[in-house]
Coordinates of C-alpha atoms in Angstrom, one line a residue:
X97 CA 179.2 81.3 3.0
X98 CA 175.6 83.3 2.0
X99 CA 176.7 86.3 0.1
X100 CA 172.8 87.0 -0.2
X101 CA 169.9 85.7 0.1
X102 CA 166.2 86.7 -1.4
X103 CA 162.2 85.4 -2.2
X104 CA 160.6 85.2 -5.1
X105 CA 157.1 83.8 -6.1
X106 CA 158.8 83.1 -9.7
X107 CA 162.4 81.3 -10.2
X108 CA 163.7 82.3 -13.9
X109 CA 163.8 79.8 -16.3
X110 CA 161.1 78.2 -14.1
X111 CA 158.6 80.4 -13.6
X112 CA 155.8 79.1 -16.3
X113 CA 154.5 80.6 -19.0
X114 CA 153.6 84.2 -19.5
X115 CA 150.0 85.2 -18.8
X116 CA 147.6 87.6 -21.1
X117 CA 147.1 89.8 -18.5
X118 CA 145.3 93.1 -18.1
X119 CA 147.2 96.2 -17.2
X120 CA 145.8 99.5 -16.6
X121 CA 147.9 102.8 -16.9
X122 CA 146.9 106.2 -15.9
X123 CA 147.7 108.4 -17.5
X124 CA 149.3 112.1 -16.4
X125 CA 145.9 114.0 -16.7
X126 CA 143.9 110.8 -14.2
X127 CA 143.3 109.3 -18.0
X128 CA 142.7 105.3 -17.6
X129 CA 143.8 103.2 -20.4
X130 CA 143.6 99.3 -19.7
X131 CA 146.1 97.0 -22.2
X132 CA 146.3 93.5 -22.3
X133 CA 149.9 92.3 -23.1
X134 CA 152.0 89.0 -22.4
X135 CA 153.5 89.7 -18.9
X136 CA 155.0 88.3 -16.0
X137 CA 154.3 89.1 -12.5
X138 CA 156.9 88.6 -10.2
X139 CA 156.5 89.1 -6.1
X140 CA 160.2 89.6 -4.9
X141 CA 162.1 90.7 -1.6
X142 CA 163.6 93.9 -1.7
X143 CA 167.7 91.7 -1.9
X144 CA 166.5 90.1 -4.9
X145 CA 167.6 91.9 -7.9
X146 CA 171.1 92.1 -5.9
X147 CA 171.2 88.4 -4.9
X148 CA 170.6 87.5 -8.5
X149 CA 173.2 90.5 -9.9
X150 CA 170.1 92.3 -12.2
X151 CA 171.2 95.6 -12.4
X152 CA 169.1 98.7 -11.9
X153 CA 168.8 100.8 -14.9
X154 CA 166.9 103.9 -13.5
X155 CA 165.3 104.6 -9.8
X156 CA 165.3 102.4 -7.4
X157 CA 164.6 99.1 -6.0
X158 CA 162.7 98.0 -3.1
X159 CA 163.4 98.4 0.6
X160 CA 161.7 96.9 4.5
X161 CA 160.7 100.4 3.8
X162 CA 157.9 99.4 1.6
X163 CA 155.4 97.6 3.7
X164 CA 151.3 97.6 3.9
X165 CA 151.3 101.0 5.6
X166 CA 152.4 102.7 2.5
X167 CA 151.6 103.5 -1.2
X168 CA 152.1 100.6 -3.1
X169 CA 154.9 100.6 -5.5
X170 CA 156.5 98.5 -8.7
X171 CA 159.8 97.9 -10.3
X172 CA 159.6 97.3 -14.3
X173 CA 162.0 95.4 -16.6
X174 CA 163.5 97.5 -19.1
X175 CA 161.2 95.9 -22.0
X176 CA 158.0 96.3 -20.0
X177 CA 158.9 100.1 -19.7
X178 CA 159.2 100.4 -23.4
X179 CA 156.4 98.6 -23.7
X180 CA 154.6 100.2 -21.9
X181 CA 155.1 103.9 -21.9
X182 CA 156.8 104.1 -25.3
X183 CA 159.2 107.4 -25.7
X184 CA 157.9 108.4 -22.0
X185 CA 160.2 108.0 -18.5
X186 CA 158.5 105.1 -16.9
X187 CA 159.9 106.8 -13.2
X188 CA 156.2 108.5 -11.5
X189 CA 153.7 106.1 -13.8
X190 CA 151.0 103.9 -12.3
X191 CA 149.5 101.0 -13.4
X192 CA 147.0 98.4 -11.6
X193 CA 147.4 94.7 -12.6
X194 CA 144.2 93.9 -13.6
X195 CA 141.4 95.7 -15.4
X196 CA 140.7 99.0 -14.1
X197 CA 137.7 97.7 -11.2
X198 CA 140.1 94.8 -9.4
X199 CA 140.9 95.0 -6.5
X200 CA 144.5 95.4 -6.9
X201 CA 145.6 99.0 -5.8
X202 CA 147.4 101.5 -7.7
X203 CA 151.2 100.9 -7.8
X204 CA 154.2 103.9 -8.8
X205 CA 157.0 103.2 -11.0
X206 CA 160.1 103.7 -8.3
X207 CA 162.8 101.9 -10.7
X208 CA 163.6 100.0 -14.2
X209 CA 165.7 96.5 -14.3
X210 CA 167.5 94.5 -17.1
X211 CA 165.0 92.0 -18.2
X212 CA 165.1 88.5 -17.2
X213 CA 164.1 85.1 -18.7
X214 CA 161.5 83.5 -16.5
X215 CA 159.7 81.4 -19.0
X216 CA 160.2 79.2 -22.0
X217 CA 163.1 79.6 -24.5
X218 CA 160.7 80.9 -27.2
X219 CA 159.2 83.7 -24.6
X220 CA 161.7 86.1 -25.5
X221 CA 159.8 89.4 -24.7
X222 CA 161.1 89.8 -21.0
X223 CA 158.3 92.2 -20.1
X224 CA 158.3 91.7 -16.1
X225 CA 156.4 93.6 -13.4
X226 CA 157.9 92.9 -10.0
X227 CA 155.8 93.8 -6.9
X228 CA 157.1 93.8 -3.5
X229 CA 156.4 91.0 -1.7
X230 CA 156.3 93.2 1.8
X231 CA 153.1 94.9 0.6
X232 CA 151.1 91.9 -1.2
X233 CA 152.1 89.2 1.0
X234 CA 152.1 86.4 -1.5
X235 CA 151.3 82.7 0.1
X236 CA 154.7 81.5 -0.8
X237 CA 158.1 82.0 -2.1
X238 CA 160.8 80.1 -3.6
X239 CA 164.1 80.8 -1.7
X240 CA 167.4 82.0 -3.3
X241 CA 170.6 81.8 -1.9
X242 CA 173.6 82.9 -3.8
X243 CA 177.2 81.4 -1.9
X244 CA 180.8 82.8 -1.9
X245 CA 181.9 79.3 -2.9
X246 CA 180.5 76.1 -4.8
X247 CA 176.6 76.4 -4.7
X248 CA 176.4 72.6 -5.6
X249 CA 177.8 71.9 -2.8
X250 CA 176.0 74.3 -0.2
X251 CA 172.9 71.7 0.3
X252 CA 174.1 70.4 3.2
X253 CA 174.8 73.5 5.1
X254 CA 171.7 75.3 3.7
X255 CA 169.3 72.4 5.0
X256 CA 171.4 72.6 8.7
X257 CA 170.5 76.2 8.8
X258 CA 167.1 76.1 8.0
X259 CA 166.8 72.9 10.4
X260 CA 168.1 75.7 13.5
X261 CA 165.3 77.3 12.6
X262 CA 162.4 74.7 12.7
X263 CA 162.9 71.0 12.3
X264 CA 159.6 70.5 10.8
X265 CA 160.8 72.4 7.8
X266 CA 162.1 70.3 5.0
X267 CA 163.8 72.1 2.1
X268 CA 163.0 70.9 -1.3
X269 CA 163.9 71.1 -4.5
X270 CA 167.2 72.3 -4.1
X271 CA 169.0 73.1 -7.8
X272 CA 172.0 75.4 -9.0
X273 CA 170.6 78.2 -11.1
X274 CA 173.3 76.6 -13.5
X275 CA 170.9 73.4 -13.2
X276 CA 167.9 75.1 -13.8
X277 CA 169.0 76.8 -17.1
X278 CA 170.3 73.8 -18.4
X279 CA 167.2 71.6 -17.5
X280 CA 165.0 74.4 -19.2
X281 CA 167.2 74.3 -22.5
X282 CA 167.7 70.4 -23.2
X283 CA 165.0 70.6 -25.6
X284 CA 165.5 73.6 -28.0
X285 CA 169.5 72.1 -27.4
X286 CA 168.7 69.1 -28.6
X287 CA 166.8 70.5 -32.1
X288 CA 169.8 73.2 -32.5
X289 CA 172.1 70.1 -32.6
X290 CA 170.3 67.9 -34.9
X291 CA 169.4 71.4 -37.1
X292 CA 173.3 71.9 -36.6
X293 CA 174.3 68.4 -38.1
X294 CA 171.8 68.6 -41.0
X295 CA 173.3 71.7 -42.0
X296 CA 177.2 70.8 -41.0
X297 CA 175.7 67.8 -43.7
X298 CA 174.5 69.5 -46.5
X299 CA 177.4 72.4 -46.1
X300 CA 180.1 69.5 -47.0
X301 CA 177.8 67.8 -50.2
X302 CA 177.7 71.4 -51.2
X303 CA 181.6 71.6 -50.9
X304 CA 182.2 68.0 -52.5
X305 CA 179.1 68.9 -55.5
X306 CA 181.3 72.3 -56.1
X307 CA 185.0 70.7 -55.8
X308 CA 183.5 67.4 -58.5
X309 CA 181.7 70.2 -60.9
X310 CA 184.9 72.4 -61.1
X311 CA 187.8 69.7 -61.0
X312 CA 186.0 68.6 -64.0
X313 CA 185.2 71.5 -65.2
X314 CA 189.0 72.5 -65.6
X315 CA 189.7 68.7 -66.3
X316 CA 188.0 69.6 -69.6
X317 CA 190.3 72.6 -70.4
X318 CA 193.4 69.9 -70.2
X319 CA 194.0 70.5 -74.0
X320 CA 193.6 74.4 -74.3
X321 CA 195.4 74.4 -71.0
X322 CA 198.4 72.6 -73.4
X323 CA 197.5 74.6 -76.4
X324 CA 198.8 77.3 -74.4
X325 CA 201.7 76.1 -73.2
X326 CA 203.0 75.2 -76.6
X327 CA 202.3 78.9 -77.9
X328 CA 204.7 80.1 -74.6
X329 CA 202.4 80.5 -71.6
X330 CA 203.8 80.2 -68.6
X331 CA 202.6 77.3 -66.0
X332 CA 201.9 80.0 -63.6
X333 CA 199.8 82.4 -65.9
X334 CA 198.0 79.4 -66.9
X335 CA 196.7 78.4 -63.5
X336 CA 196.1 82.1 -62.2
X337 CA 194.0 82.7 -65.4
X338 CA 192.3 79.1 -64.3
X339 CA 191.8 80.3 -60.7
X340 CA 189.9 84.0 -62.0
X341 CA 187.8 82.0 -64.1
X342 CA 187.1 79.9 -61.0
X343 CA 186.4 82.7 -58.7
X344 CA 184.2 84.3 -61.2
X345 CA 182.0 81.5 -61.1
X346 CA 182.3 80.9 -57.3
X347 CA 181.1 84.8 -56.5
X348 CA 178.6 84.4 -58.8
X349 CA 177.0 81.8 -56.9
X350 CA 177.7 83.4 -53.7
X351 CA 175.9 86.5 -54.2
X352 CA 173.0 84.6 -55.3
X353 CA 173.3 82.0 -52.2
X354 CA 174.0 84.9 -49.7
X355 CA 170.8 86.7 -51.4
X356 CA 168.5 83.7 -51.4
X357 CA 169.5 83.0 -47.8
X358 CA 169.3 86.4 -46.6
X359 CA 165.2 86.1 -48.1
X360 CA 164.6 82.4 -46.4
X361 CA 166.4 83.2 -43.3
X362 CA 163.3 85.6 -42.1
X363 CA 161.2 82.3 -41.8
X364 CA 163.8 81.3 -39.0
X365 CA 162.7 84.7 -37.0
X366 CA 160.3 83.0 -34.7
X367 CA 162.3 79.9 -33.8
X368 CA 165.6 81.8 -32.9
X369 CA 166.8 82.9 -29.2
X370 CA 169.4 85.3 -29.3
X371 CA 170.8 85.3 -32.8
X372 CA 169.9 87.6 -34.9
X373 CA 168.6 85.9 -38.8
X374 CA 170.8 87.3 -41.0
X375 CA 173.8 86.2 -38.5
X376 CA 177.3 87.9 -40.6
X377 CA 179.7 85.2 -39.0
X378 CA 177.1 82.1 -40.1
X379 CA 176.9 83.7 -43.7
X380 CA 180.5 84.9 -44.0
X381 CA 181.8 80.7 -42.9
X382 CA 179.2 79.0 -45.0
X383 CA 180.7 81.5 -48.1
X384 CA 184.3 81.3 -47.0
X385 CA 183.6 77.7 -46.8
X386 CA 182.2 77.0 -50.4
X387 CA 184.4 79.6 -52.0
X388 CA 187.9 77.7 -50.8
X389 CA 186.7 74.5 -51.6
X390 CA 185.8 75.9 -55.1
X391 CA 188.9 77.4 -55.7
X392 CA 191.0 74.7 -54.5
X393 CA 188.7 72.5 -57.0
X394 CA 189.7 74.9 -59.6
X395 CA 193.9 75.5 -58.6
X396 CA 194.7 71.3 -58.2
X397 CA 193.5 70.0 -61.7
X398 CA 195.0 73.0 -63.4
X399 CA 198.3 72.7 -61.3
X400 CA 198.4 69.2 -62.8
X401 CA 197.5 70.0 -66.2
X402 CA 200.1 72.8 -66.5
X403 CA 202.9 71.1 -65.2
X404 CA 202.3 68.1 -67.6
X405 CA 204.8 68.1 -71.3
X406 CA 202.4 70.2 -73.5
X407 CA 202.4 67.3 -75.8
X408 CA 201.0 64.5 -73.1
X409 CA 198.6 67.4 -72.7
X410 CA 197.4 67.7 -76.0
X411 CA 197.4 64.0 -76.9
X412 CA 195.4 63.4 -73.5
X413 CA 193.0 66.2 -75.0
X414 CA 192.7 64.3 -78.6
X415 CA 191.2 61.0 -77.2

């Protein structure tokens, strides 16, 4: 039921925060330059990027090949590479984690990864450096298993095999990936729902303010509205001439809504995961939203006020 199996000193979504670390580069001509950027360090087996489906962008990742006996080498995420060698084929660089006299040897660049969360929510610059764990023989690893059927259900069997093994071993903290993620979440989760229902809130008093401004709005036209009629207007040229006025109005607004939020949404850069701030689907439903219910505000009073006898209309407009 294992369709593979791998170590890792780091689990993602799990794996703490991100350290300012120092990382020195050399350069093509034996140049040194030491940076210090928020990074990750990750010791893996060499089934781990398949085990957890991260696919390989460029090179290659590790083998058993890769032991003590031979040059050291690293696999980068795809951010870190930008990162780190800007406009430059990160495939043949070396770095050394740690300033330039640790005691951490030189490692090559053998391949390039997607990029994967391993810390908080808000630590969205994925820049990982994976090391082999064959070569730096970290104290410990977490364990990942990934089955062919339900994981949840795979505690019993995993905790049998590892019992053939040695009794003594007990295996801990078992969790779901799935689990994991969702544990790591339930905070920023919880403040995109409440954020969620504050704006669901204020999105419908903006849509009954605009429906009560422009029912009374057209309310107040009752008697040119019958004025008309009386002079020959039709009932339907009446409330189509009602509706432009309305939608006048309504773009207005719009275009200065869309613009201010389009200014105050850049404030929102630093708290959002994954969405873009100036979001077209959020701005094009909030304006859909306020322009129908505008419209609708505009096309029911005057629907009512042209079908009414001119006369009712006008009297209604004398008093």
């Amino acid at each position: 039921g294992v369709a593979g199996a791998a170590g890792a000193s780091r689990l993602p979504y799990q794996g703490g925060d991100r350290l300012e670390s120092s990382v020195t580069l050399r350069g093509d001509e034996s140049r040194t330059e030491e940076r210090r950027i928020s990074a990750m360090r990750v010791d893996v087996s060499p089934g781990y990027f398949s085990a957890l489906r991260i696919p390989l962008l460029e090179g290659r990742t590790f083998t058993n090949a890769d032991s003590t006996d031979t040059p050291w080498v690293v696999v980068v995420s795809a951010r870190a590479a930008d990162t780190l060698w800007p406009g430059r084929d990160p495939i043949g660089q070396e770095l050394k984690w740690g300033p330039l006299e640790g005691s951490t040897p030189w490692a090559t660049v053998v391949g390039v990864v997607g990029d994967v969360r391993y810390g908080p929510m808000e630590q969205n610059d994925g820049v990982e450096v994976y090391y082999a764990y064959t070569q730096v023989l970290p104290e410990g690893l977490f364990f990942l298993v990934r089955t062919t059927g339900d994981a949840a259900a795979f505690g019993p069997t995993l905790r049998e095999a590892v019992g053939a093994v040695d009794r003594n071993i007990a295996v801990a903290n078992l969790q779901t990936l799935d689990a994991m993620m969702v544990e790591s979440i339930w905070q920023p989760r919880l403040w995109g729902w409440l954020v969620g229902a504050f704006a669901c809130l204020a999105l419908t008093l903006a849509a009954v303010g605009v429906y009560g401004v422009m029912a009374f709005a057209v309310s107040q036209r009752t008697c040119e509205l019958g004025i008309r009629l009386a002079l020959g207007a039709r009932p339907a040229d009446l409330v189509r001439r009602v509706l432009l006025d309305g939608l006048i109005v309504t773009g207005s607004g719009a275009v200065i809504g869309l613009g201010g939020a389009a200014l105050l949404s850049r404030l929102l850069t630093s708290v959002l995961v994954g969405v873009e701030p100036l979001d077209r689907v959020t701005f094009a439903g909030a304006a859909a939203i306020i322009s129908t219910v505008a419209l609708a505000a505009c096309y029911v009073p005057a629907r009512r006020a042209a079908s009414v006898d001119p006369l009712v209309a006008l009297r209604g407009g004398e008093r």
